[in-house]
Amino acid sequence: MVEIAESCLNVLHQQGLSSVQFQFCFERAKHDLQANDMACDAIVAEVMQSMDDHPDVATLFGLLLDEARMGIENDSPYGKAFLENAEKAIKARIAAGAREPLHRLKIAGLYRRAGLPVPDILMLDPVGESPAEEIPMPDLDGALAVLAAEVEAEGGGAYEFFSGLDEMSAGMPEDVKAAFVNHLLTLDNPFLERCALYWLVSGASLTREAVAAGLRERLMRGKLEPGTLSYLPIIRGWLPASAARAAIDAIGKLARRQGLANVSNQNRAEPIVSDIMATTADGVGAQGLTIVGKLQAQTFVAMILLKTGYGIKDAFVIRCRSKREAASIVSYARQEANSVRIDRMTAELLLEAALADGIENGHPPAPGFIDVMEACSLSQLRAPGKGSAGFAGSRRSAKGNPECDSGTTGSDAPQRDCTGCARPVHRQLV
């Protein structure tokens, strides 16, 4: 192992990922690690050998992938070179016999977690490769049960479940993943309908079509939850003209015929928002919003990352287990990110502008923004010019929630991607 990589790994092993010591070490070394061919090759060699036996190396590789993605977005010279070197090293290891398919799925999951396209060489049937040997796939029902139990044990919810499934399926070709997702929607699992909404926002075209078909089947069987139905016209407005959008329109028409179009908005609890905070935009156009509130007696912190050209780049909700946890997050936001207080109307204007910016550039909002909209009662937001054909839905007044006493505090949403900061840790699933 190259000395610079070995040094980082030693600090990571001894101090932990969230330690100040490791963060300082990584910030100093990350550009050298990305630019050093030998370091990249050494890290990939150990990751390809076994992620389970070398978890710290896998963590370091995942962090470097995340840095590479941000580097590409910010026109840094390091990101593209690192990804090219990493792919060359992976190809070399696979050519040398490191071809165990399920292990390659785990590495594909690291790329997906970092928000990067998965290299063809890591796909179960990569382009240009002869058909692989029969792959021993795990029992689906058992894997889902284990994942759901892990998520619930860690206090997670549907978004964490989705993140796990998305990483699990990262190495599947698009048609295989579409069939996988469509099958999931035939199962009885409380998280899967919300996962379907996340896939509608973030999936490739075939996956979106498969999700829409699965939701229509659930509606016809009387199994589609009203809350799920209520988000379809909103998500429809984020999507380009496509078969998936047409399928969503068909669901809306069917729901109207069944008298369900307006049922979904009834009896929904309204949040009480206490604080809204924003950072100033940084040099690459990134700006963070933090919204603190309470929904059904539970305190939450919603964190949103806006970025010029990408719109709502990241978004998630932390459901706090205690007031102390919420206070700690808010304290970090105020002190470390130089946030300022803004009122609700300003926040809504920022979010609508970001929605429009992202959609114009081919980037729907991050899937976790669905949770933010629900927690903060922001379902009235629309990107300018986007409608909800096929649904009989009304646009709520954008003047805000009367229970909101916002216009307070100053907090952060991270200047780098929220991913890897406050978001709950994603899981290795395969």
Tab-separated table of C-alpha atoms in Angstrom, residues 67-412:
chain	number	residue	atom	x	y	z
A	67	GLU	CA	-14.789	13.632	-4.013
A	68	ALA	CA	-14.287	12.714	-7.668
A	69	ARG	CA	-17.963	13.297	-8.440
A	70	MET	CA	-17.876	16.699	-6.745
A	71	GLY	CA	-14.636	17.496	-8.547
A	72	ILE	CA	-16.252	16.819	-11.922
A	73	GLU	CA	-19.258	18.971	-11.011
A	74	ASN	CA	-16.938	21.783	-9.885
A	75	ASP	CA	-14.525	21.512	-12.854
A	76	SER	CA	-11.659	20.222	-10.721
A	77	PRO	CA	-8.869	18.379	-12.607
A	78	TYR	CA	-8.716	15.571	-10.027
A	79	GLY	CA	-12.081	13.884	-10.354
A	80	LYS	CA	-11.998	12.674	-13.954
A	81	ALA	CA	-8.433	11.383	-13.672
A	82	PHE	CA	-9.228	9.392	-10.519
A	83	LEU	CA	-12.300	7.763	-12.058
A	84	GLU	CA	-10.362	6.810	-15.176
A	85	ASN	CA	-7.531	5.331	-13.083
A	86	ALA	CA	-9.992	3.476	-10.847
A	87	GLU	CA	-11.792	1.930	-13.823
A	88	LYS	CA	-8.484	0.844	-15.371
A	89	ALA	CA	-7.467	-0.762	-12.074
A	90	ILE	CA	-10.829	-2.541	-11.765
A	91	LYS	CA	-10.569	-3.871	-15.319
A	92	ALA	CA	-7.049	-5.125	-14.619
A	93	ARG	CA	-8.176	-6.964	-11.469
A	94	ILE	CA	-11.146	-8.525	-13.242
A	95	ALA	CA	-8.892	-9.625	-16.109
A	96	ALA	CA	-6.623	-11.223	-13.505
A	97	GLY	CA	-9.503	-13.316	-12.185
A	98	ALA	CA	-11.251	-11.141	-9.568
A	99	ARG	CA	-14.642	-11.762	-11.145
A	100	GLU	CA	-16.982	-12.875	-8.333
A	101	PRO	CA	-20.270	-11.286	-9.456
A	102	LEU	CA	-21.812	-10.543	-6.063
A	103	HIS	CA	-18.641	-8.798	-4.938
A	104	ARG	CA	-18.733	-6.644	-8.053
A	105	LEU	CA	-22.286	-5.678	-7.114
A	106	LYS	CA	-20.973	-4.351	-3.799
A	107	ILE	CA	-18.401	-2.204	-5.574
A	108	ALA	CA	-21.091	-0.970	-7.976
A	109	GLY	CA	-23.023	0.072	-4.862
A	110	LEU	CA	-20.140	2.347	-3.847
A	111	TYR	CA	-20.402	4.164	-7.173
A	112	ARG	CA	-24.174	4.508	-6.765
A	113	ARG	CA	-23.765	5.815	-3.205
A	114	ALA	CA	-21.403	8.490	-4.500
A	115	GLY	CA	-23.911	9.519	-7.187
A	116	LEU	CA	-21.757	8.246	-10.050
A	117	PRO	CA	-22.592	6.115	-13.099
A	118	VAL	CA	-21.589	2.510	-12.542
A	119	PRO	CA	-18.781	1.441	-14.936
A	120	ASP	CA	-19.900	-1.161	-17.482
A	121	ILE	CA	-17.221	-3.552	-16.255
A	122	LEU	CA	-19.000	-3.820	-12.878
A	123	MET	CA	-22.411	-4.619	-14.338
A	124	LEU	CA	-23.665	-8.183	-14.117
A	125	ASP	CA	-23.551	-8.370	-17.917
A	126	PRO	CA	-21.085	-5.615	-18.914
A	127	VAL	CA	-20.881	-4.392	-22.494
A	128	GLY	CA	-18.425	-6.371	-24.551
A	129	GLU	CA	-18.044	-9.204	-22.028
A	130	SER	CA	-18.996	-12.802	-22.730
A	131	PRO	CA	-22.007	-14.058	-20.745
A	132	ALA	CA	-21.074	-14.623	-17.134
A	133	GLU	CA	-21.440	-17.872	-15.296
A	134	GLU	CA	-24.653	-18.540	-13.415
A	135	ILE	CA	-24.858	-16.132	-10.489
A	136	PRO	CA	-25.989	-17.437	-7.089
A	137	MET	CA	-28.461	-14.705	-6.122
A	138	PRO	CA	-29.596	-14.375	-2.498
A	139	ASP	CA	-33.159	-15.124	-1.420
A	140	LEU	CA	-35.085	-11.911	-2.152
A	141	ASP	CA	-37.674	-12.193	0.602
A	142	GLY	CA	-34.997	-13.003	3.142
A	143	ALA	CA	-32.759	-10.148	1.990
A	144	LEU	CA	-35.648	-7.672	2.210
A	145	ALA	CA	-36.592	-8.859	5.681
A	146	VAL	CA	-33.013	-8.513	6.902
A	147	LEU	CA	-32.676	-5.056	5.356
A	148	ALA	CA	-35.965	-3.840	6.843
A	149	ALA	CA	-34.949	-5.131	10.285
A	150	GLU	CA	-31.570	-3.364	10.064
A	151	VAL	CA	-33.168	-0.112	8.969
A	152	GLU	CA	-35.743	-0.164	11.770
A	153	ALA	CA	-33.127	-1.129	14.367
A	154	GLU	CA	-31.108	1.959	13.433
A	155	GLY	CA	-34.135	4.243	13.530
A	156	GLY	CA	-34.310	4.571	9.758
A	157	GLY	CA	-37.298	4.606	7.467
A	158	ALA	CA	-38.308	4.219	3.854
A	159	TYR	CA	-35.493	6.421	2.519
A	160	GLU	CA	-32.795	4.312	4.170
A	161	PHE	CA	-34.547	1.196	2.864
A	162	PHE	CA	-34.581	2.683	-0.632
A	163	SER	CA	-30.892	3.625	-0.408
A	164	GLY	CA	-30.058	0.052	0.449
A	165	LEU	CA	-32.140	-1.352	-2.390
A	166	ASP	CA	-30.701	1.179	-4.831
A	167	GLU	CA	-27.161	0.175	-3.920
A	168	MET	CA	-28.095	-3.514	-4.043
A	169	SER	CA	-29.354	-3.113	-7.619
A	170	ALA	CA	-26.660	-0.695	-8.830
A	171	GLY	CA	-24.868	-3.363	-10.866
A	172	MET	CA	-27.993	-4.626	-12.612
A	173	PRO	CA	-28.545	-3.758	-16.281
A	174	GLU	CA	-31.442	-1.349	-16.721
A	175	ASP	CA	-33.923	-3.948	-17.967
A	176	VAL	CA	-33.087	-6.318	-15.099
A	177	LYS	CA	-33.436	-3.541	-12.556
A	178	ALA	CA	-36.782	-2.492	-14.026
A	179	ALA	CA	-38.078	-6.048	-13.633
A	180	PHE	CA	-36.660	-6.196	-10.097
A	181	VAL	CA	-38.389	-2.967	-9.080
A	182	ASN	CA	-41.667	-3.993	-10.686
A	183	HIS	CA	-41.561	-7.281	-8.750
A	184	LEU	CA	-40.932	-5.425	-5.488
A	185	LEU	CA	-44.198	-3.555	-5.961
A	186	THR	CA	-46.116	-6.838	-5.887
A	187	LEU	CA	-44.870	-7.510	-2.344
A	188	ASP	CA	-46.458	-6.422	0.915
A	189	ASN	CA	-43.887	-4.206	2.589
A	190	PRO	CA	-44.721	-0.859	4.242
A	191	PHE	CA	-41.676	0.867	2.727
A	192	LEU	CA	-42.047	-0.159	-0.903
A	193	GLU	CA	-44.634	2.368	-2.112
A	194	ARG	CA	-42.508	5.244	-0.850
A	195	CYS	CA	-39.489	3.614	-2.492
A	196	ALA	CA	-41.504	3.596	-5.716
A	197	LEU	CA	-41.827	7.376	-5.507
A	198	TYR	CA	-38.071	7.713	-4.984
A	199	TRP	CA	-37.442	5.567	-8.074
A	200	LEU	CA	-39.897	7.618	-10.121
A	201	VAL	CA	-37.758	10.667	-9.375
A	202	SER	CA	-34.286	9.146	-9.641
A	203	GLY	CA	-34.591	6.060	-11.852
A	204	ALA	CA	-33.690	5.559	-15.481
A	205	SER	CA	-36.495	5.558	-18.050
A	206	LEU	CA	-37.201	1.811	-17.948
A	207	THR	CA	-37.234	1.838	-14.146
A	208	ARG	CA	-39.690	4.739	-14.109
A	209	GLU	CA	-41.964	2.917	-16.539
A	210	ALA	CA	-41.806	-0.238	-14.418
A	211	VAL	CA	-42.642	1.727	-11.272
A	212	ALA	CA	-45.592	3.462	-12.927
A	213	ALA	CA	-46.898	0.109	-14.170
A	214	GLY	CA	-46.518	-1.391	-10.698
A	215	LEU	CA	-48.355	1.496	-9.055
A	216	ARG	CA	-51.189	1.230	-11.575
A	217	GLU	CA	-51.541	-2.466	-10.778
A	218	ARG	CA	-51.692	-1.686	-7.069
A	219	LEU	CA	-54.391	0.930	-7.690
A	220	MET	CA	-56.454	-1.549	-9.696
A	221	ARG	CA	-56.184	-4.065	-6.842
A	222	GLY	CA	-57.211	-1.403	-4.313
A	223	LYS	CA	-53.780	-1.554	-2.657
A	224	LEU	CA	-52.389	1.906	-3.499
A	225	GLU	CA	-52.094	4.144	-0.444
A	226	PRO	CA	-53.753	7.590	-0.688
A	227	GLY	CA	-50.515	9.277	0.387
A	228	THR	CA	-48.666	7.692	-2.518
A	229	LEU	CA	-51.361	8.819	-4.933
A	230	SER	CA	-51.110	12.409	-3.682
A	231	TYR	CA	-47.454	12.734	-4.751
A	232	LEU	CA	-47.872	11.439	-8.292
A	233	PRO	CA	-49.087	14.744	-9.824
A	234	ILE	CA	-46.205	16.546	-8.118
A	235	ILE	CA	-43.594	14.105	-9.406
A	236	ARG	CA	-45.271	14.155	-12.819
A	237	GLY	CA	-44.362	17.836	-13.061
A	238	TRP	CA	-40.676	17.031	-12.523
A	239	LEU	CA	-40.401	14.483	-15.327
A	240	PRO	CA	-39.769	15.022	-19.045
A	241	ALA	CA	-42.352	13.931	-21.592
A	242	SER	CA	-42.067	10.144	-21.545
A	243	ALA	CA	-43.937	6.868	-21.285
A	244	ALA	CA	-43.600	7.058	-17.500
A	245	ARG	CA	-45.266	10.471	-17.376
A	246	ALA	CA	-48.072	9.219	-19.622
A	247	ALA	CA	-48.525	6.255	-17.282
A	248	ILE	CA	-48.797	8.619	-14.314
A	249	ASP	CA	-51.504	10.547	-16.182
A	250	ALA	CA	-53.347	7.262	-16.732
A	251	ILE	CA	-53.164	6.518	-13.005
A	252	GLY	CA	-54.664	9.935	-12.301
A	253	LYS	CA	-57.568	9.333	-14.672
A	254	LEU	CA	-58.215	5.920	-13.142
A	255	ALA	CA	-58.107	7.408	-9.638
A	256	ARG	CA	-60.676	10.039	-10.638
A	257	ARG	CA	-62.987	7.380	-12.005
A	258	GLN	CA	-62.687	5.564	-8.683
A	259	GLY	CA	-63.354	8.758	-6.733
A	260	LEU	CA	-59.903	8.752	-5.155
A	261	ALA	CA	-58.290	11.865	-6.629
A	262	ASN	CA	-59.027	14.138	-3.663
A	263	VAL	CA	-59.132	11.583	-0.850
A	264	SER	CA	-55.369	11.580	-0.403
A	265	ASN	CA	-55.118	15.077	1.065
A	266	GLN	CA	-57.631	14.497	3.844
A	267	ASN	CA	-56.682	13.969	7.495
A	268	ARG	CA	-53.013	14.826	6.930
A	269	ALA	CA	-51.229	16.218	9.980
A	270	GLU	CA	-49.682	19.665	9.538
A	271	PRO	CA	-46.155	20.339	10.798
A	272	ILE	CA	-45.126	23.219	13.008
A	273	VAL	CA	-41.966	24.759	11.559
A	274	SER	CA	-39.892	26.684	14.077
A	275	ASP	CA	-36.640	27.563	12.275
A	276	ILE	CA	-35.499	28.045	8.692
A	277	MET	CA	-31.851	28.738	7.991
A	278	ALA	CA	-29.708	29.182	4.900
A	279	THR	CA	-26.069	29.450	4.022
A	280	THR	CA	-24.848	31.900	1.439
A	281	ALA	CA	-24.012	30.393	-1.944
A	282	ASP	CA	-20.385	29.327	-2.222
A	283	GLY	CA	-17.991	29.657	-5.138
A	284	VAL	CA	-19.504	26.756	-7.085
A	285	GLY	CA	-23.115	27.819	-6.556
A	286	ALA	CA	-23.916	25.480	-3.652
A	287	GLN	CA	-26.272	26.697	-0.942
A	288	GLY	CA	-27.724	24.863	2.031
A	289	LEU	CA	-31.118	25.145	3.703
A	290	THR	CA	-32.034	23.714	7.094
A	291	ILE	CA	-35.633	23.534	8.313
A	292	VAL	CA	-36.449	22.575	11.888
A	293	GLY	CA	-39.934	21.613	12.972
A	294	LYS	CA	-42.222	19.158	14.661
A	295	LEU	CA	-44.624	16.701	13.050
A	296	GLN	CA	-46.920	14.534	15.172
A	297	ALA	CA	-44.916	15.325	18.319
A	298	GLN	CA	-41.567	14.333	16.763
A	299	THR	CA	-38.880	16.913	16.077
A	300	PHE	CA	-37.284	16.779	12.632
A	301	VAL	CA	-34.477	18.557	10.815
A	302	ALA	CA	-34.752	18.779	7.028
A	303	MET	CA	-31.515	19.479	5.153
A	304	ILE	CA	-31.434	20.542	1.512
A	305	LEU	CA	-28.523	21.253	-0.796
A	306	LEU	CA	-29.156	23.557	-3.758
A	307	LYS	CA	-26.610	23.843	-6.532
A	308	THR	CA	-26.586	25.969	-9.664
A	309	GLY	CA	-27.174	23.791	-12.706
A	310	TYR	CA	-28.345	20.837	-10.613
A	311	GLY	CA	-31.282	22.294	-8.709
A	312	ILE	CA	-32.119	20.410	-5.505
A	313	LYS	CA	-28.966	18.309	-5.403
A	314	ASP	CA	-29.548	16.530	-2.107
A	315	ALA	CA	-32.290	16.470	0.496
A	316	PHE	CA	-33.188	14.374	3.491
A	317	VAL	CA	-35.016	14.495	6.802
A	318	ILE	CA	-33.472	13.577	10.145
A	319	ARG	CA	-36.148	12.457	12.590
A	320	CYS	CA	-34.576	13.306	15.903
A	321	ARG	CA	-34.844	10.944	18.853
A	322	SER	CA	-34.494	13.755	21.349
A	323	LYS	CA	-34.452	17.546	21.651
A	324	ARG	CA	-30.750	17.291	22.427
A	325	GLU	CA	-30.071	15.633	19.071
A	326	ALA	CA	-31.986	18.360	17.238
A	327	ALA	CA	-30.202	21.087	19.224
A	328	SER	CA	-26.829	19.553	18.334
A	329	ILE	CA	-27.610	19.595	14.618
A	330	VAL	CA	-28.891	23.163	14.748
A	331	SER	CA	-25.868	24.273	16.779
A	332	TYR	CA	-23.536	22.829	14.173
A	333	ALA	CA	-25.542	24.526	11.454
A	334	ARG	CA	-25.345	27.934	13.066
A	335	GLN	CA	-21.748	27.880	14.207
A	336	GLU	CA	-19.952	25.917	11.491
A	337	ALA	CA	-21.787	26.943	8.345
A	338	ASN	CA	-22.412	30.644	8.996
A	339	SER	CA	-26.097	30.285	8.262
A	340	VAL	CA	-28.587	33.114	8.467
A	341	ARG	CA	-32.269	33.184	9.342
A	342	ILE	CA	-34.753	33.398	6.520
A	343	ASP	CA	-38.557	33.347	6.462
A	344	ARG	CA	-40.739	30.700	4.888
A	345	MET	CA	-41.611	32.713	1.801
A	346	THR	CA	-37.914	33.224	1.015
A	347	ALA	CA	-37.267	29.516	1.462
A	348	GLU	CA	-40.121	28.628	-0.890
A	349	LEU	CA	-38.851	31.052	-3.531
A	350	LEU	CA	-35.365	29.530	-3.293
A	351	LEU	CA	-36.760	26.011	-3.605
A	352	GLU	CA	-39.019	26.809	-6.544
A	353	ALA	CA	-36.144	28.527	-8.357
A	354	ALA	CA	-33.930	25.492	-7.674
A	355	LEU	CA	-36.638	23.130	-8.941
A	356	ALA	CA	-36.882	25.105	-12.173
A	357	ASP	CA	-33.094	25.268	-12.560
A	358	GLY	CA	-32.687	21.533	-12.070
A	359	ILE	CA	-35.539	20.524	-14.379
A	360	GLU	CA	-34.302	22.896	-17.091
A	361	ASN	CA	-30.912	21.151	-16.927
A	362	GLY	CA	-32.330	17.622	-16.848
A	363	HIS	CA	-32.011	17.068	-13.097
A	364	PRO	CA	-35.170	16.297	-11.117
A	365	PRO	CA	-34.859	16.993	-7.389
A	366	ALA	CA	-33.119	14.498	-5.132
A	367	PRO	CA	-35.535	11.706	-4.156
A	368	GLY	CA	-35.312	12.632	-0.476
A	369	PHE	CA	-36.989	15.930	-1.321
A	370	ILE	CA	-40.291	14.032	-1.236
A	371	ASP	CA	-39.727	13.511	2.497
A	372	VAL	CA	-38.808	17.165	2.947
A	373	MET	CA	-42.019	18.260	1.229
A	374	GLU	CA	-44.057	15.988	3.474
A	375	ALA	CA	-42.321	16.991	6.708
A	376	CYS	CA	-42.410	20.715	5.973
A	377	SER	CA	-45.796	20.918	4.198
A	378	LEU	CA	-44.247	22.068	0.920
A	379	SER	CA	-46.424	20.106	-1.490
A	380	GLN	CA	-47.637	23.384	-3.018
A	381	LEU	CA	-44.225	24.029	-4.585
A	382	ARG	CA	-44.098	23.863	-8.362
A	383	ALA	CA	-41.407	24.561	-10.891
A	384	PRO	CA	-42.707	27.402	-13.090
A	385	GLY	CA	-44.513	26.139	-16.175
A	386	LYS	CA	-45.048	22.583	-14.927
A	387	GLY	CA	-48.563	21.237	-14.661
A	388	SER	CA	-50.264	18.159	-13.284
A	389	ALA	CA	-52.288	16.885	-16.233
A	390	GLY	CA	-54.417	13.882	-15.475
A	391	PHE	CA	-55.027	14.789	-11.833
A	392	ALA	CA	-57.641	16.956	-10.186
A	393	GLY	CA	-55.388	18.639	-7.692
A	394	SER	CA	-55.423	22.183	-6.399
A	395	ARG	CA	-52.456	24.400	-5.750
A	396	ARG	CA	-52.350	25.490	-2.186
A	397	SER	CA	-51.569	29.076	-1.304
A	398	ALA	CA	-47.813	29.673	-1.220
A	399	LYS	CA	-48.073	32.047	1.688
A	400	GLY	CA	-47.008	29.330	4.052
A	401	ASN	CA	-48.353	27.375	6.932
A	402	PRO	CA	-50.255	29.509	9.445
A	403	GLU	CA	-48.724	27.435	12.225
A	404	CYS	CA	-45.230	28.379	11.124
A	405	ASP	CA	-43.505	30.866	13.392
A	406	SER	CA	-40.448	30.854	11.180
A	407	GLY	CA	-38.233	33.726	10.281
A	408	THR	CA	-35.852	32.560	12.954
A	409	THR	CA	-32.397	31.063	13.321
A	410	GLY	CA	-29.480	30.566	11.034
A	411	SER	CA	-28.255	27.142	10.151
A	412	ASP	CA	-26.487	25.064	7.661
